[in-house]
PDB file of C-alpha atoms in Angstrom:
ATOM      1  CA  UNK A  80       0.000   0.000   0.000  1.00 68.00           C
ATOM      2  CA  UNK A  81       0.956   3.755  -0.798  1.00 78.00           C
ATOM      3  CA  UNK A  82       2.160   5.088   2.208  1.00 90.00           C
ATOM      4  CA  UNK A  83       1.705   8.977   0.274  1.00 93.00           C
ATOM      5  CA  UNK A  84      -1.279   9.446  -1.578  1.00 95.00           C
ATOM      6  CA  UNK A  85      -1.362  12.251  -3.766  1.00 95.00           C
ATOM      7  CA  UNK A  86      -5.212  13.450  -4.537  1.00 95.00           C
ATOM      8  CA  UNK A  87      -7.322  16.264  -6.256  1.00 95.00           C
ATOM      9  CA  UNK A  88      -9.593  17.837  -4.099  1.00 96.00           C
ATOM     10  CA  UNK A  89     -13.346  17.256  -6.003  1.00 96.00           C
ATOM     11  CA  UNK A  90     -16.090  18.387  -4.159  1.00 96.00           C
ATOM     12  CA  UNK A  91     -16.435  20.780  -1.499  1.00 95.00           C
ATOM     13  CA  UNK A  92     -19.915  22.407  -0.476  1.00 94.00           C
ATOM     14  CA  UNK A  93     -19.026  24.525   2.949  1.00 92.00           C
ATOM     15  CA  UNK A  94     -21.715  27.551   4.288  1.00 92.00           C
ATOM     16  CA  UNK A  95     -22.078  29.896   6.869  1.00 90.00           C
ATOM     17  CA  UNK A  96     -25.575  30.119   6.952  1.00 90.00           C
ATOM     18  CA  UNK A  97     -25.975  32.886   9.117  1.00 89.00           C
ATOM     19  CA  UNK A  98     -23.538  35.217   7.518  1.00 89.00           C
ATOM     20  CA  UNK A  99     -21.001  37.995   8.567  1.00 90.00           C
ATOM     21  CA  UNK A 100     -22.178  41.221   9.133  1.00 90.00           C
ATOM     22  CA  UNK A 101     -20.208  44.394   8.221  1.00 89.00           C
ATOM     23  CA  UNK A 102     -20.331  48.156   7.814  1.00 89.00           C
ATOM     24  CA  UNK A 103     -20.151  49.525   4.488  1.00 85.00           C
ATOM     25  CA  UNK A 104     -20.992  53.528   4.019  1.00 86.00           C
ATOM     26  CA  UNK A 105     -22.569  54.091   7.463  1.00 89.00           C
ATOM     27  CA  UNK A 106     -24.580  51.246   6.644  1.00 88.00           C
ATOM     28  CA  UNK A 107     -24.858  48.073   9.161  1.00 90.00           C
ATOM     29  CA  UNK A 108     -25.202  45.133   6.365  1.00 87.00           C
ATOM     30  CA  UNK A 109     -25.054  40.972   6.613  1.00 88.00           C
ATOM     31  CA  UNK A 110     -23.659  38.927   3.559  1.00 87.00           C
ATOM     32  CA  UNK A 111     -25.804  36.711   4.031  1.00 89.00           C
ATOM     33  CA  UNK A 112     -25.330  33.100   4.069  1.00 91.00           C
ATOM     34  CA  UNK A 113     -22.184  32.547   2.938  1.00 90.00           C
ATOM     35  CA  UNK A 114     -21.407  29.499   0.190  1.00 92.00           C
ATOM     36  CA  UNK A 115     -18.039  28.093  -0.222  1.00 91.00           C
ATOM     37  CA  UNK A 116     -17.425  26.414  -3.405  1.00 94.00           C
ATOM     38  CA  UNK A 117     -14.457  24.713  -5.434  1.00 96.00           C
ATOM     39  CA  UNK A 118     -13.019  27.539  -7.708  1.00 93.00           C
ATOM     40  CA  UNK A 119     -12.916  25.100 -10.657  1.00 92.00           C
ATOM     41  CA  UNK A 120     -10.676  27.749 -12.609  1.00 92.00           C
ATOM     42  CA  UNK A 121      -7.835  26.067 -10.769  1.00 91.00           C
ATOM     43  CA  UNK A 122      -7.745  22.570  -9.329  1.00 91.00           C
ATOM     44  CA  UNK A 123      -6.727  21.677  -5.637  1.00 94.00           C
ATOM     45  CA  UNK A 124      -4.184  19.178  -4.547  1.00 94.00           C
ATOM     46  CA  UNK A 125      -3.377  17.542  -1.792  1.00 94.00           C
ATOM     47  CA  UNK A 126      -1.061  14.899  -0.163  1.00 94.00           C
ATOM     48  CA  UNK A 127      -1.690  12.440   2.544  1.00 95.00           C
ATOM     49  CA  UNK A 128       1.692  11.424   4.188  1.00 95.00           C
ATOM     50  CA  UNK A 129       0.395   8.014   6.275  1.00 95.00           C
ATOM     51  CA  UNK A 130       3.839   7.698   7.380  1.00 95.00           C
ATOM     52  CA  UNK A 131       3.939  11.315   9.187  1.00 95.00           C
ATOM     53  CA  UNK A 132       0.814  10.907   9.288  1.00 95.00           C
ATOM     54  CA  UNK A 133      -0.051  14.302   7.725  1.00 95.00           C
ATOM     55  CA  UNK A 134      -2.107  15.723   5.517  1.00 95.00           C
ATOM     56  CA  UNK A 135      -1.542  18.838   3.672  1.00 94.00           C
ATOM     57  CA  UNK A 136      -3.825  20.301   0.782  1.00 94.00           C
ATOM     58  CA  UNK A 137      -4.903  23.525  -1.020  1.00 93.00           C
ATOM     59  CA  UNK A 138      -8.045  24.402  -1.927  1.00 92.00           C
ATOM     60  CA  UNK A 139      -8.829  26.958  -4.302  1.00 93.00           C
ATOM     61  CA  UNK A 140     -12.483  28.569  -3.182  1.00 92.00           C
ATOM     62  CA  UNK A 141     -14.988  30.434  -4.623  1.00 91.00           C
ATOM     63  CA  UNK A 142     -16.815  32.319  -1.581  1.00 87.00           C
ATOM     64  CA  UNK A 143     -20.356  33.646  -3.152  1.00 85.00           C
ATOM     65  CA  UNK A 144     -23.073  35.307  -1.196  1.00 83.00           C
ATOM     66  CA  UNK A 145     -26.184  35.676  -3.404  1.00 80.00           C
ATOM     67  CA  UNK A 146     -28.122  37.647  -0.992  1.00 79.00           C
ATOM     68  CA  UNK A 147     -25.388  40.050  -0.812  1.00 78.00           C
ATOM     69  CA  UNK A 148     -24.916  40.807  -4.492  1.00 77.00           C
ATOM     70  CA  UNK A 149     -29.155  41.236  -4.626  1.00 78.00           C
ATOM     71  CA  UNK A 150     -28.577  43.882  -1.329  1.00 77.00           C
ATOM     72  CA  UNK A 151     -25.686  45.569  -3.485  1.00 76.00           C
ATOM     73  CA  UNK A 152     -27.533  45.722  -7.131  1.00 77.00           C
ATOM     74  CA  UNK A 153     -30.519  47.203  -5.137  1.00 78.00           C
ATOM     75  CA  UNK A 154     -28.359  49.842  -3.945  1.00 77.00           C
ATOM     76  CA  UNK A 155     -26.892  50.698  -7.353  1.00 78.00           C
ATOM     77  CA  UNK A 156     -23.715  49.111  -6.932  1.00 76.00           C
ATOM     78  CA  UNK A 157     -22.154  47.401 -10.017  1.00 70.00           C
ATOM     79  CA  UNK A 158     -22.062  43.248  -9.906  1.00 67.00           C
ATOM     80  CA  UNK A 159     -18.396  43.369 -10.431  1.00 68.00           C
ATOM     81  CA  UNK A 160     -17.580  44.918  -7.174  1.00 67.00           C
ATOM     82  CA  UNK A 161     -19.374  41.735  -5.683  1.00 67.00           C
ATOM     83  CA  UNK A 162     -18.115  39.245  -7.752  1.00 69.00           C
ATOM     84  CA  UNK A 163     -17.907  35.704  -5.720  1.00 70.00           C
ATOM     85  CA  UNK A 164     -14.938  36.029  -4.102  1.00 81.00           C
ATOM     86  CA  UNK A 165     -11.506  33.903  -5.042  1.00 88.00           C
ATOM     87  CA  UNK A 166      -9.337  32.594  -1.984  1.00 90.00           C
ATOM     88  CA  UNK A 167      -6.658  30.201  -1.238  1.00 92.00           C
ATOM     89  CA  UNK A 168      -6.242  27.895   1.580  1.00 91.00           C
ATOM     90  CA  UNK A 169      -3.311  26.120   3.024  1.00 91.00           C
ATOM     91  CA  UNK A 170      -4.850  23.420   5.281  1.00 90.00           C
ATOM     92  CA  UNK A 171      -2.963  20.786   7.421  1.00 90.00           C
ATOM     93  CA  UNK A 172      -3.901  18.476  10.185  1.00 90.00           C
ATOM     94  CA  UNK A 173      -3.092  15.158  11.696  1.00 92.00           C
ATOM     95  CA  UNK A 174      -4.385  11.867  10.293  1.00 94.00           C
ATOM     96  CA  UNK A 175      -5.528  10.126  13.459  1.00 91.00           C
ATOM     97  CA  UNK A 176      -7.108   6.180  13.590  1.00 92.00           C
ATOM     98  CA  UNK A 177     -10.617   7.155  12.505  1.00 90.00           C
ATOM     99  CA  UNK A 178      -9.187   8.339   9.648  1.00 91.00           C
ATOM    100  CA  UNK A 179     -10.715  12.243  10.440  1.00 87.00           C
ATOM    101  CA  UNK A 180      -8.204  14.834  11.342  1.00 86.00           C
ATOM    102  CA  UNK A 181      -6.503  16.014  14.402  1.00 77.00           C
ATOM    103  CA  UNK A 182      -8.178  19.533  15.403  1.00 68.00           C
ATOM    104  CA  UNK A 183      -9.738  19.722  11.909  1.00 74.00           C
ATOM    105  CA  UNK A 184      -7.952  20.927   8.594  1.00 78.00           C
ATOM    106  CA  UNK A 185      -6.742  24.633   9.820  1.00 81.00           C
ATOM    107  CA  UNK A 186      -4.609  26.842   7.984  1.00 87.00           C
ATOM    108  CA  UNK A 187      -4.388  30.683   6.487  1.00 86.00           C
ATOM    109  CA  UNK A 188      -6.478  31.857   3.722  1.00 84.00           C
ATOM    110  CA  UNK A 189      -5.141  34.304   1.206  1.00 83.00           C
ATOM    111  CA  UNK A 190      -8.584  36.252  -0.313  1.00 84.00           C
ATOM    112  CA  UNK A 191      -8.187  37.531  -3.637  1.00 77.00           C
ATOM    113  CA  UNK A 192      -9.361  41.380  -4.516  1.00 76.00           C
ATOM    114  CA  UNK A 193     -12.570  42.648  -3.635  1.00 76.00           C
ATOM    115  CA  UNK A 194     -13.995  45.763  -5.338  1.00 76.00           C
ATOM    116  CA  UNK A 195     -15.482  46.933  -2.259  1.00 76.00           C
ATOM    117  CA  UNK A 196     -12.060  47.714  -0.562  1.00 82.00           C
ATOM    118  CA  UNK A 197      -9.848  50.584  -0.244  1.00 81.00           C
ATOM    119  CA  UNK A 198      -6.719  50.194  -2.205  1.00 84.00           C
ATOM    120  CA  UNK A 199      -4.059  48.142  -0.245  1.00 87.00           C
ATOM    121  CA  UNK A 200      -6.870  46.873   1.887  1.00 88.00           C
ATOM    122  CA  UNK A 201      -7.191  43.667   2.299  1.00 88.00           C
ATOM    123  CA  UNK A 202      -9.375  40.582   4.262  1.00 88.00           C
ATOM    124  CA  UNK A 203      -7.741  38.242   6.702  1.00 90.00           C
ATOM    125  CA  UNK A 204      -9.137  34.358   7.091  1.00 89.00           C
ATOM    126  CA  UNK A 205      -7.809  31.456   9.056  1.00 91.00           C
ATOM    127  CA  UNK A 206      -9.259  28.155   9.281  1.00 88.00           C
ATOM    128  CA  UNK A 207      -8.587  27.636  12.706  1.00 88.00           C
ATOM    129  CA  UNK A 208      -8.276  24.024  14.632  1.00 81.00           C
ATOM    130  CA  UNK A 209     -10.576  22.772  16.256  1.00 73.00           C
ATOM    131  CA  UNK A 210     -11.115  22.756  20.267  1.00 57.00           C
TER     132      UNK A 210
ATOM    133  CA  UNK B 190     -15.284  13.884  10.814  1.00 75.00           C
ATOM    134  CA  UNK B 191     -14.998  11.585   7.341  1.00 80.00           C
ATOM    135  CA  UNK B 192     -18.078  10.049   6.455  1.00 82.00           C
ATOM    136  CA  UNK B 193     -17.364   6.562   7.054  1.00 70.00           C
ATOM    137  CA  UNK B 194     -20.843   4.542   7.436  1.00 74.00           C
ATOM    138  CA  UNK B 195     -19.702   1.521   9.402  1.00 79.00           C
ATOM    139  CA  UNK B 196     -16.596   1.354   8.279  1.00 85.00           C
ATOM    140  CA  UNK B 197     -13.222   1.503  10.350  1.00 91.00           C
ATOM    141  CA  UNK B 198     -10.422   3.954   9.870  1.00 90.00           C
ATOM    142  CA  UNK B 199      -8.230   1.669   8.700  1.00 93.00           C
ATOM    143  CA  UNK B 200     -10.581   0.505   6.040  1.00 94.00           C
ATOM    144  CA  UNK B 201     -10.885   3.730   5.211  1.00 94.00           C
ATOM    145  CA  UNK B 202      -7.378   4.253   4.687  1.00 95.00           C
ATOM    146  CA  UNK B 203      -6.997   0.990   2.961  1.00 94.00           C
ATOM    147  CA  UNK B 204      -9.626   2.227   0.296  1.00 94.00           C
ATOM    148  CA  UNK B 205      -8.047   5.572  -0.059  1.00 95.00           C
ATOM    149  CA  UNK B 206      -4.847   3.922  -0.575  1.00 95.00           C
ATOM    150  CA  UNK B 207      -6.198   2.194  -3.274  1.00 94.00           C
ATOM    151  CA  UNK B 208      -7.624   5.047  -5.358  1.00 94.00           C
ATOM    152  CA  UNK B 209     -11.592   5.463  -3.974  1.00 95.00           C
ATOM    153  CA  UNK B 210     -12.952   8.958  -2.877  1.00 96.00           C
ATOM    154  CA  UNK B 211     -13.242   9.831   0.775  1.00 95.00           C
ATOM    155  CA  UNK B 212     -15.647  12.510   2.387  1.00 94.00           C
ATOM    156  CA  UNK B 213     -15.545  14.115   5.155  1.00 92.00           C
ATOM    157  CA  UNK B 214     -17.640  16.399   6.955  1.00 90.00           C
ATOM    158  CA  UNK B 215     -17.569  19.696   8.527  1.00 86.00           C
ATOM    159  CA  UNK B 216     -18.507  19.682  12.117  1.00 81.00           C
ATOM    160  CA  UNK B 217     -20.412  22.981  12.870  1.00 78.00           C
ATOM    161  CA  UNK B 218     -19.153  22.455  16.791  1.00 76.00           C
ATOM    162  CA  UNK B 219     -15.682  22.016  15.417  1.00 79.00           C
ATOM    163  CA  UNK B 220     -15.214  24.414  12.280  1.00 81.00           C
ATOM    164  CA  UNK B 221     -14.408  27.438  12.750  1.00 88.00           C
ATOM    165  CA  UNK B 222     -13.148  30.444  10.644  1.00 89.00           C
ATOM    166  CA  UNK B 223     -11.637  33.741  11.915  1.00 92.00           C
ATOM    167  CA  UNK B 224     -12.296  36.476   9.608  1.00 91.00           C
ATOM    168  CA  UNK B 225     -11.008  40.126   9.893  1.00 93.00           C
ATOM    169  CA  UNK B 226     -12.293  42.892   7.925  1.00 92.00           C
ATOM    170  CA  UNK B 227     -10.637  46.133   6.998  1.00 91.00           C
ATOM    171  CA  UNK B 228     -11.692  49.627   7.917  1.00 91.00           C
ATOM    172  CA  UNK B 229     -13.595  50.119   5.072  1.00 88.00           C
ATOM    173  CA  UNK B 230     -16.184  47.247   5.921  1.00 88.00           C
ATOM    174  CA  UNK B 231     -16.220  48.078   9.370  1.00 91.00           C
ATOM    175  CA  UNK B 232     -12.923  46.216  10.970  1.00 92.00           C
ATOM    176  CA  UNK B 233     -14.757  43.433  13.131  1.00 93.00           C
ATOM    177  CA  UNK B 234     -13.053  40.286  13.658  1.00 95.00           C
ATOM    178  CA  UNK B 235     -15.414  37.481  13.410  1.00 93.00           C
ATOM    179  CA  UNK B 236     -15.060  34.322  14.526  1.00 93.00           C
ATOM    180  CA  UNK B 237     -17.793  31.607  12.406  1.00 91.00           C
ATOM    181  CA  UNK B 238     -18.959  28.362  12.345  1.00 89.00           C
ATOM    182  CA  UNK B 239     -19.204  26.428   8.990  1.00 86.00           C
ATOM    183  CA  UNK B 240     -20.640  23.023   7.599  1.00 89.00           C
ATOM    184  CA  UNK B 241     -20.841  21.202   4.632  1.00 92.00           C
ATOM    185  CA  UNK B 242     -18.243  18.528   3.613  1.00 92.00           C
ATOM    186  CA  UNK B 243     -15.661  18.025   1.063  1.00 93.00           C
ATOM    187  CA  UNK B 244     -13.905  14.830  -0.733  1.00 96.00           C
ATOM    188  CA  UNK B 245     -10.986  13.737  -1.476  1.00 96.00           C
ATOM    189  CA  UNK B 246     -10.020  11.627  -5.050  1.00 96.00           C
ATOM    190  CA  UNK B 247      -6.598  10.014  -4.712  1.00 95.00           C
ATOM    191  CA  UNK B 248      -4.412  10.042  -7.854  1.00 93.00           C
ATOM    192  CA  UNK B 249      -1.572   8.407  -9.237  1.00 83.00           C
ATOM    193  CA  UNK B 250       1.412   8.925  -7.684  1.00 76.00           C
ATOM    194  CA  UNK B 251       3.051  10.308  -9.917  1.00 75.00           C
ATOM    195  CA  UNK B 252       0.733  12.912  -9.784  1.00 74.00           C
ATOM    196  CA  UNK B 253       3.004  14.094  -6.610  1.00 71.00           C
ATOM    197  CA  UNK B 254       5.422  16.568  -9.310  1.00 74.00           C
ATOM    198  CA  UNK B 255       2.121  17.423 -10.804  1.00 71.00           C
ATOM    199  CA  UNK B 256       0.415  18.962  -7.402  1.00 70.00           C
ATOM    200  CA  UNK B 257       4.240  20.832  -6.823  1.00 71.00           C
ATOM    201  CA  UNK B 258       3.831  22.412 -10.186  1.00 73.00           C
ATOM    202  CA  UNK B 259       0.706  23.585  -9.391  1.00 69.00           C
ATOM    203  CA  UNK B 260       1.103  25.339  -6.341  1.00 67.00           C
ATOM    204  CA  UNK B 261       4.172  26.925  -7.512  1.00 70.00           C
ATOM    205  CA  UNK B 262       1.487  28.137 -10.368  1.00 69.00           C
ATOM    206  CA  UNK B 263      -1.135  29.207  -7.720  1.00 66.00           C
TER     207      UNK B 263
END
């Protein structure tokens, strides 16, 4: 048996159903219930290490918010600026005897540009472990 | 959590190992994701649950110089 086992990530349906809420123009807003998809413009790989018993991976995610974009085109903002949003994860975590993960998969997330932002502004996400 | 029906881990890493998909699910207790925002939106730092699962399709393993490509790409 392969003690490494390389793999393409091929399905990933995440949410945060109850959204995030934020201030945009003196105006308290919500995303929404946030969807986390595959970004299928790239693919995501992965490695499980049985012998370190490790695995690492990177997902490539699509973050859309449909609730959000129908707030934002109601208020005359252009679709662009709330394009689903592109981010990259770095994940990691322990392979333990059930075969699930030691404190989760946790790692940074690098989000790609949002129109909404001030230049050189950016959003911070980390997948953190698990408690 | 993976999503193992009846199945031990070690069967499920004996069927990974030998090229079948794995799933595993989020844990809503479990998952959580720490998201700052910038001035602009408001700069809260929220701290959120998420569910859903995701799967995993072993390749070949030669497929390992592939996936270091790729990142190097990304």
């Amino acid at each position: 048996m392969r003690d490494t086992v390389p793999f393409q990530v091929t399905d990933l349906n995440a949410a945060v159903p109850e959204g995030v809420p934020f201030r945009w123009h003196g105006m308290e807003l919500s995303t929404g219930s946030l969807a986390f998809k595959l970004d299928r413009a790239w693919q995501s790989f992965g490695v499980m290490d049985y012998g370190a018993r490790k695995v690492s991976v990177r997902y490539h995610v699509a973050l859309e918010s449909p609730a959000l974009i129908a707030s934002f085109c109601a208020l005359g903002v252009a679709r662009d600026m709330v394009a689903p949003l592109r981010a990259v994860l770095d994940a990691e975590g322990g392979i333990l005897d059930d075969h699930g993960f030691d404190g989760g998969i946790r790692g940074r997330c690098e989000i790609g540009d949002v129109g909404l932002l001030a230049p050189g502004e950016r959003i911070l996400a980390e997948v953190l472990p698990g408690s | 959590m993976p999503v193992a029906g009846s199945r031990s881990g070690a069967e499920l890493r004996s069927r990974f190992q030998a090229g079948e998909p794995l799933s595993w699910n989020f844990v809503r207790a479990y998952n959580r994701l720490r998201l700052s925002l910038p001035p602009s939106l408001g700069g809260r730092t929220v701290l959120l649950a998420f569910e859903g699962s995701y799967t995993f399709t072993p390749l070949a393993r030669s497929a390992i110089s592939d996936i270091a490509e790729s990142r190097a790409a990304s």
